Short mmCIF file of C-alpha atoms in Angstrom, two decimals:
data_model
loop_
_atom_site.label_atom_id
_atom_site.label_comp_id
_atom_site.label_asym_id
_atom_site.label_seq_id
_atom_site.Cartn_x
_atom_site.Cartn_y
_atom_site.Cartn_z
CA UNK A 6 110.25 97.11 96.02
CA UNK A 7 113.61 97.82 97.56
CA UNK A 8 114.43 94.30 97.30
CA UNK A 9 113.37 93.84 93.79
CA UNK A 10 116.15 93.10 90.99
CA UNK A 11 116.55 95.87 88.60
CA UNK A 12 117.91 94.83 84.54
CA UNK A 13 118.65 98.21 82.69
CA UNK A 14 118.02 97.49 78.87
CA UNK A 15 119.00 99.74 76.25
CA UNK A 16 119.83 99.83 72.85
CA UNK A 17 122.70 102.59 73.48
CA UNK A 18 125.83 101.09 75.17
CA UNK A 19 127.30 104.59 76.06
CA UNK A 20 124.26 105.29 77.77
CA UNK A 21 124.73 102.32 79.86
CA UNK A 22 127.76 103.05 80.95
CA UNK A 23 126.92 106.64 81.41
CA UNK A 24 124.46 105.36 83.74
CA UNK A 25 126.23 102.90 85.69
CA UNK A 26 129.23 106.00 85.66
CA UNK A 27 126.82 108.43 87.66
CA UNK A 28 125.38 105.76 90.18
CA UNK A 29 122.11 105.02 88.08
CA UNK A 30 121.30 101.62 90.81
CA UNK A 31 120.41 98.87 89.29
CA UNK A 32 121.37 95.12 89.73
CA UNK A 33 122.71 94.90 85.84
CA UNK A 34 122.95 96.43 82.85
CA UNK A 35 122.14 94.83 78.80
CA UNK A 36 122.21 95.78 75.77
CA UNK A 37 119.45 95.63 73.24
CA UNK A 38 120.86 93.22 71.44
CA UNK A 39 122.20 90.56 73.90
CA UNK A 40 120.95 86.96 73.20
CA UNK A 41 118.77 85.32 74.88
CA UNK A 42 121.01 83.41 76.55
CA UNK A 43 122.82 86.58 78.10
CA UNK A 44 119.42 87.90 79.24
CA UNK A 45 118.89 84.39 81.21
CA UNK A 46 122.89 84.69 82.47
CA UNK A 47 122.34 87.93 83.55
CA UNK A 48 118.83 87.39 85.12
CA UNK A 49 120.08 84.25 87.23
CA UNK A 50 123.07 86.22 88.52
CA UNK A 51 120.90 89.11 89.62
CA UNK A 52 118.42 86.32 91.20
CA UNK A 53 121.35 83.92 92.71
CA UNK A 54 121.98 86.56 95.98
CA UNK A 55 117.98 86.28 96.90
CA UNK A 56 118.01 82.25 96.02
CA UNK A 57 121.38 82.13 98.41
CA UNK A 58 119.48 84.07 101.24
CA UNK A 59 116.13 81.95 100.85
CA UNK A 60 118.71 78.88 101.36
CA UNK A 61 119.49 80.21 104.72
CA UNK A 62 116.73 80.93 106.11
CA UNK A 63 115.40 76.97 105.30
CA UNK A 64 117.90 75.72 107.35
CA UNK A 65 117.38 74.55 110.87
CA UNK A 66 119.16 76.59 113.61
CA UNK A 67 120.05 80.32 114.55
CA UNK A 68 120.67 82.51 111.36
CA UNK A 69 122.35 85.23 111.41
CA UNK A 70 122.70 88.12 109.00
CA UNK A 71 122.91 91.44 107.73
CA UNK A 72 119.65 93.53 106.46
CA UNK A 73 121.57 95.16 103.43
CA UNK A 74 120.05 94.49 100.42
CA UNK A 75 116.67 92.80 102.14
CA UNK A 76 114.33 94.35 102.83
CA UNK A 77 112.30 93.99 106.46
CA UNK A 78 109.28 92.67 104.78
CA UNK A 79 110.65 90.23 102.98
CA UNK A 80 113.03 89.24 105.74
CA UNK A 81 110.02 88.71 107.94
CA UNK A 82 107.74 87.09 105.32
CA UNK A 83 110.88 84.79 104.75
CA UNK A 84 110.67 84.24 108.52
CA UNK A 85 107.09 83.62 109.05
CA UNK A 86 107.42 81.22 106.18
CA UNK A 87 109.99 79.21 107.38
CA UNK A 88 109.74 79.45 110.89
CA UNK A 89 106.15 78.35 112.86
CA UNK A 90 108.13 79.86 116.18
CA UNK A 91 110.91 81.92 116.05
CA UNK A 92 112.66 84.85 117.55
CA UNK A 93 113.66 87.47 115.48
CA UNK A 94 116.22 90.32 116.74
CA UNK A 95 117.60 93.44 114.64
CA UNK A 96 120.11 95.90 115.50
CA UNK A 97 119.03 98.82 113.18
CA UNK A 98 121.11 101.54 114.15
CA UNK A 99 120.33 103.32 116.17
CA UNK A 100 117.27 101.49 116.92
CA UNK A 101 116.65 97.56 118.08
CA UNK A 102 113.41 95.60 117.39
CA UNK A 103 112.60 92.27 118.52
CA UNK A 104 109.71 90.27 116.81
CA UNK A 105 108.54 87.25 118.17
CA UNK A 106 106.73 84.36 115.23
CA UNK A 107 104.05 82.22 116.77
CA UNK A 108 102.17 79.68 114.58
CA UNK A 109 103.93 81.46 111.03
CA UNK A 110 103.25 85.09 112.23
CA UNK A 111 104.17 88.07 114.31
CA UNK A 112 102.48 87.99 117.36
CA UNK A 113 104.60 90.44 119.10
CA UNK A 114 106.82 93.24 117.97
CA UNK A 115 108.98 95.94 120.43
CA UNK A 116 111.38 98.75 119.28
CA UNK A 117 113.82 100.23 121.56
CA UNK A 118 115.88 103.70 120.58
CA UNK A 119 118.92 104.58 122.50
CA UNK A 120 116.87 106.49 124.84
CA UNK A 121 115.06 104.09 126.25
CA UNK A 122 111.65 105.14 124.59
CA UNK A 123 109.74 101.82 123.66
CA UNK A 124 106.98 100.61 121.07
CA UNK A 125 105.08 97.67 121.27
CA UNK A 126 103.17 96.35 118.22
CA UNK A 127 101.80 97.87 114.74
CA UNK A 128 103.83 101.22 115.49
CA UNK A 129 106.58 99.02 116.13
CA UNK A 130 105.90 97.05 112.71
CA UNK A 131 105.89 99.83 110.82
CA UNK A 132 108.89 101.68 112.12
CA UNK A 133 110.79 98.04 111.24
CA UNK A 134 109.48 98.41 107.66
CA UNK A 135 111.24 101.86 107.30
CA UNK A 136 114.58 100.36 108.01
CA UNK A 137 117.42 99.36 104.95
CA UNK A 138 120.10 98.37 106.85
CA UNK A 139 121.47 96.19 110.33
CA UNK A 140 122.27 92.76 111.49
CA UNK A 141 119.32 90.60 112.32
CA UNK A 142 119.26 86.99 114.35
CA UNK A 143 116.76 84.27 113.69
CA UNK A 144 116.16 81.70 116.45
CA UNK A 145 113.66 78.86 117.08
CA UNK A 146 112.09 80.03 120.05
CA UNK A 147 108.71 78.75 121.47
CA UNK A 148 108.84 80.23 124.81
CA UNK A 149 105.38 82.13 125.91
CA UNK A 150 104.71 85.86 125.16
CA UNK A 151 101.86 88.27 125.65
CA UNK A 152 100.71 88.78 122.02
CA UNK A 153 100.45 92.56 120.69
CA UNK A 154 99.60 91.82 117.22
CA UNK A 155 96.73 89.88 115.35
CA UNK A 156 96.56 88.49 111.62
CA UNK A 157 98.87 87.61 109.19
CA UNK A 158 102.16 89.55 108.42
CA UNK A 159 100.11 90.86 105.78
CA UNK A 160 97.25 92.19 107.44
CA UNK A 161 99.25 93.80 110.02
CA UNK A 162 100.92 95.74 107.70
CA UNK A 163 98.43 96.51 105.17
CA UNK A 164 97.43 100.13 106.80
CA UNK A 165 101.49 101.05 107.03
CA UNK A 166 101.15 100.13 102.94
CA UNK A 167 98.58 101.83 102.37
CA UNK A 168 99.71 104.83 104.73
CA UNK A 169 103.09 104.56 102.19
CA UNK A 170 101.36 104.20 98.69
CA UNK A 171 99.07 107.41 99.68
CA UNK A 172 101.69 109.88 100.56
CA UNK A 173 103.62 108.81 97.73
CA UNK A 174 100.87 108.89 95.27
CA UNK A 175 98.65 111.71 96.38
CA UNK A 176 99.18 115.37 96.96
CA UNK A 177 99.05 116.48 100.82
CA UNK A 178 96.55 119.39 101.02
CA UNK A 179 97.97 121.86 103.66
CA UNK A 180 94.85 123.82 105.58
CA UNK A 181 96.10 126.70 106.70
CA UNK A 182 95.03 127.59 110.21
CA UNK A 183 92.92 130.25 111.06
CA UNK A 184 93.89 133.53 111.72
CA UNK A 185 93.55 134.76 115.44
CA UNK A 186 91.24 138.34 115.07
CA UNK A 187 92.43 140.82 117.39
CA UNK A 188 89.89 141.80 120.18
#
């Protein structure tokens, strides 16, 4: 959801700008009584930057670009959906990741961190998915690789989503471990 527009309503102004005063994020803020035709203003300018990005990404050639504001998953759905073979780079500080897109999926993903320590497929995936910010390159590429990865985008990542919505939703029971006895 970190990609998801966010419209504060409420019917008291001063808590709207109290809100948007102390860094309460969201995309925009209305009041109650705003007409419709504010509401759909409002909505299309909060919708326009996504719209602009999809634009992009449907064009032929290299894109290039910076994560802020995208999330990975939707970059890479965007990818898979408008690429059939692509190449797709990001420079995640401090980490890179390189994922490659054969027939409208990942068939290959690689981190690299600063020390030279490498992951190849679903760990690499899911370390990607973690990410909210870097530059990223898109290029048709077609070029043979030695797949890591299986399924669509969306099984691939289904266990790091379901990994995510558990330790958010679910208290972790700690086990203590046993006590040694002394002999």
């Amino acid at each position: 959801l970190a990609n998801v527009p966010i419209v504060l309503l409420s019917w008291k102004e001063d808590w709207l700008r109290h809100a948007e005063g102390v860094g309460v994020e969201a995309s925009a803020y209305l009041a109650k009584r705003s007409t419709p035709e504010e509401v759909l203003m409002r909505v299309d300018e909060v919708l326009e930057p996504h719209a602009r990005f999809e634009r992009r990404l449907h064009k032929a050639g290299p894109v290039r670009g910076r994560l802020d504001g995208t999330a990975p998953y939707r970059l890479l759905r965007l990818a898979c959906a408008t690429r059939a073979d692509a190449r797709l780079t990001l420079r995640c500080s401090p980490n890179a990741y390189e994922v490659r897109i054969r027939d409208g999926a990942p068939r290959s993903a690689t981190r690299l961190t600063p020390d030279g320590a490498v992951l190849h497929g679903v760990p690499a995936m899911a370390s990607l998915l973690g990410e909210r910010a870097g530059r990223f390159t898109l290029n048709p590429e077609r070029a043979p690789i030695d797949p890591d990865l299986t399924g669509s985008l969306h099984q691939q990542i289904a266990a790091c989503v379901a990994r995510s919505r558990g330790a958010t939703s679910a208290p972790r029971i700690v086990v203590p471990a046993p006590v040694p006895t002394p002999p």
